[in-house]
XYZ file of C-alpha atoms in Angstrom:
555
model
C 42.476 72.157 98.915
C 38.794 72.516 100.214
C 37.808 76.026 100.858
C 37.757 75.356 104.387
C 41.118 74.182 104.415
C 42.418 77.263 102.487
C 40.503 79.166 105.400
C 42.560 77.579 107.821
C 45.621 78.551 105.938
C 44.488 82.226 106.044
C 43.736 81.859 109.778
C 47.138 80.451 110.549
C 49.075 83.190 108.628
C 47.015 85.527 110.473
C 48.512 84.355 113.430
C 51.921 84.263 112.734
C 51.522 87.760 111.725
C 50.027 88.725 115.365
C 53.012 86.540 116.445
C 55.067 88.724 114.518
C 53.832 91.725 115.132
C 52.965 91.635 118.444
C 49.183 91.950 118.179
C 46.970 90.792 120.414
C 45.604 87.614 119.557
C 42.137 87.826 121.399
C 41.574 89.541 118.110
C 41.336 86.974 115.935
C 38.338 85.120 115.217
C 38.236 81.248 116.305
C 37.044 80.721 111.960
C 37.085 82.589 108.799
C 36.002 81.835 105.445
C 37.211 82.254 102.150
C 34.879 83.076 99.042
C 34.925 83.082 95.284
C 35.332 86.960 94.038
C 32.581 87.657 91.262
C 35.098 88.194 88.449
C 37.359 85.223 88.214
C 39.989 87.086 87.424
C 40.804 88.240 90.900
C 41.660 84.922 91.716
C 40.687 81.706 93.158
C 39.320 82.846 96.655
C 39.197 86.280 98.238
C 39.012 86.945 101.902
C 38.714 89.801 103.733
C 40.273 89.264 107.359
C 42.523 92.346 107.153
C 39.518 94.481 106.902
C 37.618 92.782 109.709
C 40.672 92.792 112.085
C 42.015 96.245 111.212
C 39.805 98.354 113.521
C 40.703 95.751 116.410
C 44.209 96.010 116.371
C 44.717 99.387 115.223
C 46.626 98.422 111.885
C 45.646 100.068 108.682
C 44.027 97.200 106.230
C 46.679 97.433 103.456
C 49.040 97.276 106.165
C 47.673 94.433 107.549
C 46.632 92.298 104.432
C 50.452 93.329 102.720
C 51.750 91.304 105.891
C 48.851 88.507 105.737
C 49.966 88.268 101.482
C 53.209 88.042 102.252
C 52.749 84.620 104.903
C 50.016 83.596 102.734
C 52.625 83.506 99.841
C 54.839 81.198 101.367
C 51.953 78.746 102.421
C 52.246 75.221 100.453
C 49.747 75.151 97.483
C 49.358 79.179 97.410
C 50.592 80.432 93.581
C 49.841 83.960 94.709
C 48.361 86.875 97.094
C 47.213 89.505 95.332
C 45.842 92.886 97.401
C 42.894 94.847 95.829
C 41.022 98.088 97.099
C 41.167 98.830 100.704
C 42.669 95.552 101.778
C 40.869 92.154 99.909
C 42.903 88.973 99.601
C 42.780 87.634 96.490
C 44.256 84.688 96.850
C 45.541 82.219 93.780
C 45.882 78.190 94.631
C 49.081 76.165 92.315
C 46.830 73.348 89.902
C 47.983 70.850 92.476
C 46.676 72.158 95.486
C 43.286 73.172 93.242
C 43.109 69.177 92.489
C 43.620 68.143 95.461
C 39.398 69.056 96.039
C 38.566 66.278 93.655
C 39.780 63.452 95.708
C 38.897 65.308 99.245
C 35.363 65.198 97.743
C 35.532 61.297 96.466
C 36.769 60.532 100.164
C 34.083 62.266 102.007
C 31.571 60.853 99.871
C 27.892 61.465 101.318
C 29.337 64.190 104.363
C 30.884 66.433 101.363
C 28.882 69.668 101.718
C 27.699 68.871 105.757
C 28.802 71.187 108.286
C 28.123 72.175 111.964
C 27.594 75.760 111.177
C 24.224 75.393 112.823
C 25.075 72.742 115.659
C 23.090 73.404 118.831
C 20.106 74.854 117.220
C 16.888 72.855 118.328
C 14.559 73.990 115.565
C 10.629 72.457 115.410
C 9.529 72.803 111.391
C 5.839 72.555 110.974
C 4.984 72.088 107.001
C 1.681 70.785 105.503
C -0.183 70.664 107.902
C -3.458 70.336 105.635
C -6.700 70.016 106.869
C -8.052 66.033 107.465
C -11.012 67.305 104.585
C -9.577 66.363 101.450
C -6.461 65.240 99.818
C -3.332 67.768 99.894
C -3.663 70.265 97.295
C -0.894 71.477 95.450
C -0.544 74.739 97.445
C 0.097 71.905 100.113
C 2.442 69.956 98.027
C 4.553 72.722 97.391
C 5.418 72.770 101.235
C 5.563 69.210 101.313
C 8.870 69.677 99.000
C 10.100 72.778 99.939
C 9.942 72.043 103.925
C 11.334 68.041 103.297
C 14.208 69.720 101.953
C 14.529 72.433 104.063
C 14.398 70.006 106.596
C 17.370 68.116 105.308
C 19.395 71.245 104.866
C 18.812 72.421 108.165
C 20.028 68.884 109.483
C 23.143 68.745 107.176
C 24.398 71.671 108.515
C 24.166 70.280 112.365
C 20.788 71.433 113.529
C 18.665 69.214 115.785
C 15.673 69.121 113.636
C 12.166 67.858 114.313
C 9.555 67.776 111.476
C 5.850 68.238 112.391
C 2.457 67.878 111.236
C -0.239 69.377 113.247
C -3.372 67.518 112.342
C -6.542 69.861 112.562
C -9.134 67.241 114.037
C -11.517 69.495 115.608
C -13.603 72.127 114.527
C -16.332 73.846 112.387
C -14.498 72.300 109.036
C -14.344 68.530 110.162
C -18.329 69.164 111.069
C -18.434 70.440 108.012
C -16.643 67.364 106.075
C -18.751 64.714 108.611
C -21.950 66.470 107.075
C -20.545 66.104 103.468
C -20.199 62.348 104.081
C -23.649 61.642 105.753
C -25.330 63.505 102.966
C -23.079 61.135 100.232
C -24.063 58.613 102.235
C -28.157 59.028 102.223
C -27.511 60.110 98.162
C -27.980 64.110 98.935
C -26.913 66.985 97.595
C -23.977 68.292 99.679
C -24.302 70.793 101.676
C -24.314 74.780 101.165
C -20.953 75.052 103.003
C -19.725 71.046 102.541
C -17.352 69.609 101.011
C -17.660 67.891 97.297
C -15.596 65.725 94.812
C -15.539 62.193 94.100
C -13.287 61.188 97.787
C -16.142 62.162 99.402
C -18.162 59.491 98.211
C -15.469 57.130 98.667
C -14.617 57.859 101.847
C -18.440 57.483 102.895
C -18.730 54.002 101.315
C -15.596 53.177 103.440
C -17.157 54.436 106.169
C -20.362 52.212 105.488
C -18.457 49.226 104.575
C -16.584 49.671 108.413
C -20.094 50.781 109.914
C -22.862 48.855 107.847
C -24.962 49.534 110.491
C -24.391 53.527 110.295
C -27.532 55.157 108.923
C -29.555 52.938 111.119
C -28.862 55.694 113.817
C -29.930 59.318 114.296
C -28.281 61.806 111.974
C -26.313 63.083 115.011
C -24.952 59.837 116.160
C -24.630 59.010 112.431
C -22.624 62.052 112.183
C -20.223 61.462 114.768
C -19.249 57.926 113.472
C -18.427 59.433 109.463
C -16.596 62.641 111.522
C -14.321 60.214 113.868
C -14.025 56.819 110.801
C -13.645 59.921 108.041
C -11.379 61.580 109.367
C -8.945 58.185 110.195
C -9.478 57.225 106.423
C -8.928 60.809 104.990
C -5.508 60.983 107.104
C -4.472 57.739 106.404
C -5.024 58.752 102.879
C -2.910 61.703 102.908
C -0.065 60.347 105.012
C 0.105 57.707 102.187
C 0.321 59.897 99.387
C 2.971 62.397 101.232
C 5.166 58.934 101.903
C 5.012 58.125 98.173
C 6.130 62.015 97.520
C 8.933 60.752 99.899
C 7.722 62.936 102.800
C 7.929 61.555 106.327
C 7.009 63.950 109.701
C 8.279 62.488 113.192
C 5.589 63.807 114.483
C 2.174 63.703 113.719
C 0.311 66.015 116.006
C -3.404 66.006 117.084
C -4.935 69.157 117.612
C -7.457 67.431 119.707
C -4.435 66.250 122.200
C -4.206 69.575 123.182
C -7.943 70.034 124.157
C -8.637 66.883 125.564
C -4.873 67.302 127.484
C -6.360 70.651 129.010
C -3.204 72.393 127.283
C -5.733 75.577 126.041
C -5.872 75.841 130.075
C -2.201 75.803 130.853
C -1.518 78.494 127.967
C -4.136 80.561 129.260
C -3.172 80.559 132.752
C 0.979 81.412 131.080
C -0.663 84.118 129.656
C -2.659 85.154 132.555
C 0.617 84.928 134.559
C 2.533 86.883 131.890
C -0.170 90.058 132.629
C -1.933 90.146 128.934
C -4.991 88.460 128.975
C -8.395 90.794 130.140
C -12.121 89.832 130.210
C -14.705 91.825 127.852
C -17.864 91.483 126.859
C -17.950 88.235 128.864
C -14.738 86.797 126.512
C -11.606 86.410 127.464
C -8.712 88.100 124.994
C -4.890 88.387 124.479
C -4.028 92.194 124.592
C -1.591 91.501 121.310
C -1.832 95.239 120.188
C 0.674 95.645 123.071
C 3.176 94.058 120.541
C 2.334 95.500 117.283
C -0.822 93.230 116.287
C -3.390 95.284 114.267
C -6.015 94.363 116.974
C -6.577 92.208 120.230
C -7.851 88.388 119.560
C -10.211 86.430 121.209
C -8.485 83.115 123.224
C -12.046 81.912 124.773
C -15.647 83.453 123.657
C -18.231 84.685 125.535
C -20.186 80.895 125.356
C -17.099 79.168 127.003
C -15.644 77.901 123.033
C -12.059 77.840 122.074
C -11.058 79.916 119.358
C -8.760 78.744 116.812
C -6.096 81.047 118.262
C -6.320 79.583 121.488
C -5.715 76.330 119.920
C -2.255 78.396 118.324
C -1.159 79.542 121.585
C -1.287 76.472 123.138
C 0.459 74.657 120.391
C 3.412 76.964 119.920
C 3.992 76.461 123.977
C 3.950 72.856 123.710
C 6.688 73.539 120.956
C 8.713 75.404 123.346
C 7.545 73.113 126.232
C 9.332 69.920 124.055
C 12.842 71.526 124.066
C 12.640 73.594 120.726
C 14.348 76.779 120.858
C 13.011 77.924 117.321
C 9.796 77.251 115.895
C 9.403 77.478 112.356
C 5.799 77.372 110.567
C 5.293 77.374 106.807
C 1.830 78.589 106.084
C 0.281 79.561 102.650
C -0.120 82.858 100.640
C -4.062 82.844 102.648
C -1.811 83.621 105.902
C -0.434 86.088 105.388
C -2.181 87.728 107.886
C -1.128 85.657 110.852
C 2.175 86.876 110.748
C 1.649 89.691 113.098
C -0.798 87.722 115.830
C 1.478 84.932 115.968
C 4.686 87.079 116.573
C 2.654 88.939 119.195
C 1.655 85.825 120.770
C 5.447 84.794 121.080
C 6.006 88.230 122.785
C 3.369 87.868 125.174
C 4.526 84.293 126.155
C 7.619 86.534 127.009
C 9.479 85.301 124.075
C 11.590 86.915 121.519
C 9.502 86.477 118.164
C 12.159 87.464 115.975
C 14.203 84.476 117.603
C 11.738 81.951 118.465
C 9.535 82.057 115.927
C 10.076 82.119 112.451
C 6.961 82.214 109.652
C 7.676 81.528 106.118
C 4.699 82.314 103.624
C 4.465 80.126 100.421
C 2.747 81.887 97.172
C 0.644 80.030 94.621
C 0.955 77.404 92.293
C 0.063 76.483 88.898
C -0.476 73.476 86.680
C -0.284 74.208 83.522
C -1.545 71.940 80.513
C -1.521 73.092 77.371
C -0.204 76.374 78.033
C -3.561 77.036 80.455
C -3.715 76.605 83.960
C -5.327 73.319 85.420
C -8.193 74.332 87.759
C -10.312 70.921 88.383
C -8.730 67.458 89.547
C -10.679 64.515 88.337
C -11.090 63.222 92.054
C -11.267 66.447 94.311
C -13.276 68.468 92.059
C -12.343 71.473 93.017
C -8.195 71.864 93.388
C -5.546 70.192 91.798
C -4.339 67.448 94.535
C -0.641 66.161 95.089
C -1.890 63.047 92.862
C -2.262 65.281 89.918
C 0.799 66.697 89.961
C 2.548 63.459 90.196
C 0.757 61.666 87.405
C 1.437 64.464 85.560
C 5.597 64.930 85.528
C 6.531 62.333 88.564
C 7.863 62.802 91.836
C 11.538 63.763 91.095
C 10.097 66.209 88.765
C 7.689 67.440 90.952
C 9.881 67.711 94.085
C 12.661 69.578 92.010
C 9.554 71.867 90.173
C 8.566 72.926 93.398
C 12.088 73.704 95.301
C 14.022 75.172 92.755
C 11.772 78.931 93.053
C 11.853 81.250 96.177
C 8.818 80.162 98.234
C 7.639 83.402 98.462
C 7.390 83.785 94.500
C 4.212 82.214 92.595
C 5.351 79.200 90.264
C 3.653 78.097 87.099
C 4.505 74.118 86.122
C 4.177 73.359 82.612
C 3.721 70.022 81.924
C 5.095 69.687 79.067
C 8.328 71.244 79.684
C 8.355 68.920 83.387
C 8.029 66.046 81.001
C 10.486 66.950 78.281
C 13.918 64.808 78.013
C 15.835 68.052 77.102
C 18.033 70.025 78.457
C 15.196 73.202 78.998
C 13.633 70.483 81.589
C 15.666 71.497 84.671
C 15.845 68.628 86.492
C 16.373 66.528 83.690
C 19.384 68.600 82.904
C 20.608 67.802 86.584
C 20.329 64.492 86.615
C 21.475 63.714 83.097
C 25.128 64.772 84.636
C 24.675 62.317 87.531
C 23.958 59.804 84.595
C 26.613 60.763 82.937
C 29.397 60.558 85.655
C 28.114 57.153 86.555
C 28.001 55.652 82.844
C 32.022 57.614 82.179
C 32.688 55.535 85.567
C 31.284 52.424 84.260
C 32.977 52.669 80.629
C 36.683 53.441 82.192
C 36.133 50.181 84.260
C 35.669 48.757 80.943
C 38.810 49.792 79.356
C 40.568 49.430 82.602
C 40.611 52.603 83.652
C 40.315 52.870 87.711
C 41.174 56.086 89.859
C 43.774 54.052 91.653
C 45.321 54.401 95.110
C 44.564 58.217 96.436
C 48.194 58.349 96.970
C 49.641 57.464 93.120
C 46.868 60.458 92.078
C 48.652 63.553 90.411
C 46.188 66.644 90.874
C 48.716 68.684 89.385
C 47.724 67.861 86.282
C 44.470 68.976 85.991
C 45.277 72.252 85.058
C 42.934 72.800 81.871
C 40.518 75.658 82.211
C 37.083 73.736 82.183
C 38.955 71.366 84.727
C 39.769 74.424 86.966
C 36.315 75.637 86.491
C 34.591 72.362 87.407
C 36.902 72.459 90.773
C 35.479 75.883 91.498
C 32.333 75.477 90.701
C 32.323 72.010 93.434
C 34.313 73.868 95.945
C 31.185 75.867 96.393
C 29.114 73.296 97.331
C 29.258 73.526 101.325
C 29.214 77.571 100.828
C 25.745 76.731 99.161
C 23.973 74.600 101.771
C 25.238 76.494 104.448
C 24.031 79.788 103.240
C 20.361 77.518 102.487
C 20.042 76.290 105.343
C 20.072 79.467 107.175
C 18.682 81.556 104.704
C 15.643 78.750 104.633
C 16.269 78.736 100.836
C 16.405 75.181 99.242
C 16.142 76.650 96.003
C 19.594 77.933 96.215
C 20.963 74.130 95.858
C 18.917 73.613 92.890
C 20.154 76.532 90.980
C 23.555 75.716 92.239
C 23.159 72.497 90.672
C 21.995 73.592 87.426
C 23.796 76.853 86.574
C 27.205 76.130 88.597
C 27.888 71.858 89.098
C 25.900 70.801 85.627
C 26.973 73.652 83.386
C 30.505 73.415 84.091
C 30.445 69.631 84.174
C 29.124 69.809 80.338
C 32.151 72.164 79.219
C 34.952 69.685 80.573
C 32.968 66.906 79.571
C 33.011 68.421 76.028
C 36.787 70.023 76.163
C 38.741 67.312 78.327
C 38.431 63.626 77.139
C 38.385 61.502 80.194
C 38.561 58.225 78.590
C 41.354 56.651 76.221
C 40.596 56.403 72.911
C 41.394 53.331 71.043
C 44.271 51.798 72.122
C 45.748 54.896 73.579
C 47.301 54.070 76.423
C 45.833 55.053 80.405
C 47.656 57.799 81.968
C 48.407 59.374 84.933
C 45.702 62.413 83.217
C 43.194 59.668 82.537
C 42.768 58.689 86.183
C 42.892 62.555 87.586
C 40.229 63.049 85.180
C 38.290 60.302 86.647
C 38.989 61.794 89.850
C 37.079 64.965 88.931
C 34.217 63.199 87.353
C 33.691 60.993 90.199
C 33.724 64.447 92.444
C 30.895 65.697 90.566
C 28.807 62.544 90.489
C 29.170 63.029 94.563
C 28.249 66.470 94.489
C 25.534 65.954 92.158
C 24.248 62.922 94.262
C 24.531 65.430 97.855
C 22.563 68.061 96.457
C 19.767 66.322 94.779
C 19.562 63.994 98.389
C 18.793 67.725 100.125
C 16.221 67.975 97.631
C 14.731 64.792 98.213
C 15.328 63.931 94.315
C 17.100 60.752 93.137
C 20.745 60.739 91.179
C 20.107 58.002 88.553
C 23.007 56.120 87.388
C 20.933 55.628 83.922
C 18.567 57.385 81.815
């Protein structure tokens, strides 16, 4: 029995006690859940619908959860309904109905864990988002994980999701980086504020080899070719390198688009409409102090430029103007401060910034080598790039490095430990269970041993402790990506996958022998053991998908 199942049970017990009693069903909510108490030995699941109902109906809780134990007891696969404290269920399933998960998980296969707890929700996530200058640093690559899964999270639990990265193409910094590349180009030093590393004088002999005719012209014409040819090979370059990382946008948006679209306009005459804009000083500003910004900013200056706000304000509405209801925006720990403007913003496009607008703030990351943090990259010269990272421990190590910590909390990544085939190497320890529960799959086909027809399998007996814990410990797994998803938390599946799925895993693996030995005969045991392992090879396989990591079948 899946815990949504046994929720489903509770629900309908609930109602034959309204039946019963006379209550008034508008009461009742149109779902509950069930969920594992902290000490398991209160039971299997606990639930606390007596509690949430009592108020409504007027029926003290103990009252009200004695009559919900009593149905309850008399539900098929219930051992027993236990009342604690002011009215918790704590509920007991019979070893049969407790199996049952194993092959409900087998069946579902890849939708095991999906839900539609968040259907309806049209969410934009904007992640990366790196400037066309250099190659993605690891500050970037951090979001590059953590919002790919995210992304996948949000979509497994029924939100309409569309991934975005808005490409900075305009500005003082691409100046900057065309400068950088004319003076690599001519052989001189870069400049005071340019950019420097090794890609830049790659990217300028690219540029040459497009353009041999390039330095013939006037250092402003010159310019303009290694801004517009540098910044197509620079982007090309990191699109490339975030598709190896396994990182795909659907959309890659130009922030030029919006200027050369006249969107800065439109937003301006919104705001205009919406009463908060004012002229000073010959500039026009947003009055954001009106909604708890720390000062008013600047949307157009007093020369007729664009700010880099302006550029914000009109991107967020084109968000909203595509359909998407929430906007989410993962910036790094630099940002921090553009929390408070950009909520403001929403507010004075009339929207509700705790609704429509979400920001998520990443901290900092180290490479460590050595026991010292990395601080150079052979190629960018002055950060450690997504290529560093990777040559260093490998994409599935690198994805599941950078997912498995709260975003919000700086990470330090040891190489050596990211390298390590032990079980201290986290991800390593994950996927050596998905190895495992392939290769006991492959040896039972071996000696014959097959799960057999879904019908002929006896969950019953799988009543050994470390069996019952395993089935706990994958029950969970929908409970977990749920609670991600909305939470924004990927690093809740990893943990999940290491301390809950992997652990227990190892302790039946070690205490119940799925396999025959010698010529000890298959039995009915055998396959239900089978069952089980193939359940957490599935479960194993789900979560590391969300993470963008792969499930080997051999290490």
């Amino acid at each position: 029995m899946t815990p949504a199942e046994l929720a489903s049970v509770v629900l309908t017990a609930a109602h034959a006690v309204f039946a019963d009693r006379g209550l008034d069903h508008a009461a009742l909510p149109e779902r509950t859940v069930v969920e594992r108490p902290r000490n398991p030995e209160h039971g299997d699941y606990a639930s606390t619908l007596a509690l949430q109902l009592s108020k409504k109906v007027g029926v003290p809780p103990r009252e009200l959860a004695t009559a919900l134990a009593d149905e309850l007891g008399r539900a098929p696969g219930i051992k027993s309904v236990e009342i604690a404290g002011p009215g918790f269920l704590n509920i007991r399933l019979d070893a049969a109905a407790a199996g049952q998960l194993a092959r409900a998980i087998v069946e579902a296969g890849p939708e095991y864990g999906r839900s539609d707890r968040l259907a309806g929700e049209r969410i934009n996530l904007e992640f990366v988002s790196a400037n066309p200058t250099g190659p993605v640093h690891i500050g970037g690559v951090r979001w590059a994980a953590v919002g790919d899964a995210l992304s996948r999270l949000l979509r497994a639990t029924g939100a309409y999701v569309g991934t975005e990265y808005y490409f900075n193409d305009a500005g003082s910094q691409i100046d900057r980086f065309a400068r950088s590349l004319l003076a690599a180009a001519k052989g001189e030093a870069v400049p005071e504020d340019g950019y420097g590393g090794a890609y830049i004088a790659e990217i300028a002999n690219e540029v040459q080899a497009r353009r041999p005719d390039v330095l013939d012209l006037d250092d402003a014409a010159a310019q303009e070719v290694f801004r517009v040819e540098g910044v197509a090979l620079m982007f090309d370059e990191i699109r490339s390198s975030l598709r190896d990382f396994g990182v795909e946008f659907d959309t890659y948006f130009n922030e030029k688009d919006l200027h050369d679209r006249g969107e800065l306009d439109l937003a301006l005459a919104r705001l205009r409409e919406q009463g908060h804009l004012y002229e000073s000083e010959g500039a026009t500003w947003l009055r954001t102090t009106d909604f708890g910004d720390d000062k008013d900013r600047v949307l157009r200056k007093s020369n007729g430029e664009w700010t880099y706000f302006a550029a914000d304000c009109a991107y967020y509405l084109d968000k909203r103007e595509r359909g998407f209801e929430r906007v989410v925006i993962m910036l790094g720990a630099d940002h921090h401060g553009y929390i408070g403007r950009m909520k403001a913003m929403a507010a004075c496009f009339g929207d509700d910034p705790d609704r429509n607008l979400e920001i998520l703030i990443g901290q900092l990351v180290n490479l460590l080598r050595d026991g010292a943090p990395m601080r150079m990259s052979k190629r960018a010269g002055t950060v450690i790039t997504l290529e560093d990272l990777v040559d260093a421990i490998g994409v599935d190590a690198s994805r599941y490095a950078l997912a498995r910590y709260s975003s919000d909390s700086p990470i330090d990544i040891d190489i050596e430990l990211w390298t390590r085939a032990t079980r201290d190497n986290p991800v390593y320890y994950v996927q050596y269970v998905a190895a495992r529960t392939a290769g006991v799959a492959r040896n039972a086909a071996e000696v014959g041993l097959v799960p057999g027809d879904a019908d002929a399998f006896r969950p019953e007996l799988l009543d050994h402790e470390k069996e019952n814990e395993l089935l706990k410990a994958l029950a969970e797994f929908p409970a977990v990506v749920a609670t991600a998803a909305e939470l924004r938390e990927p690093h809740r599946v990893a943990r999940y996958l290491e301390e809950s799925v992997a652990a227990s895993y190892h302790r039946f693996y070690d205490n119940c022998r799925v396999l025959p030995l010698g010529d000890e005969e298959v039995t009915d045991l055998h396959r239900a053991r089978l069952w089980l392992n193939n359940a957490t090879r599935t479960v194993i396989a789900n979560g590391l998908r969300l993470l963008g990591v792969s499930a080997p079948e051999r290490m």
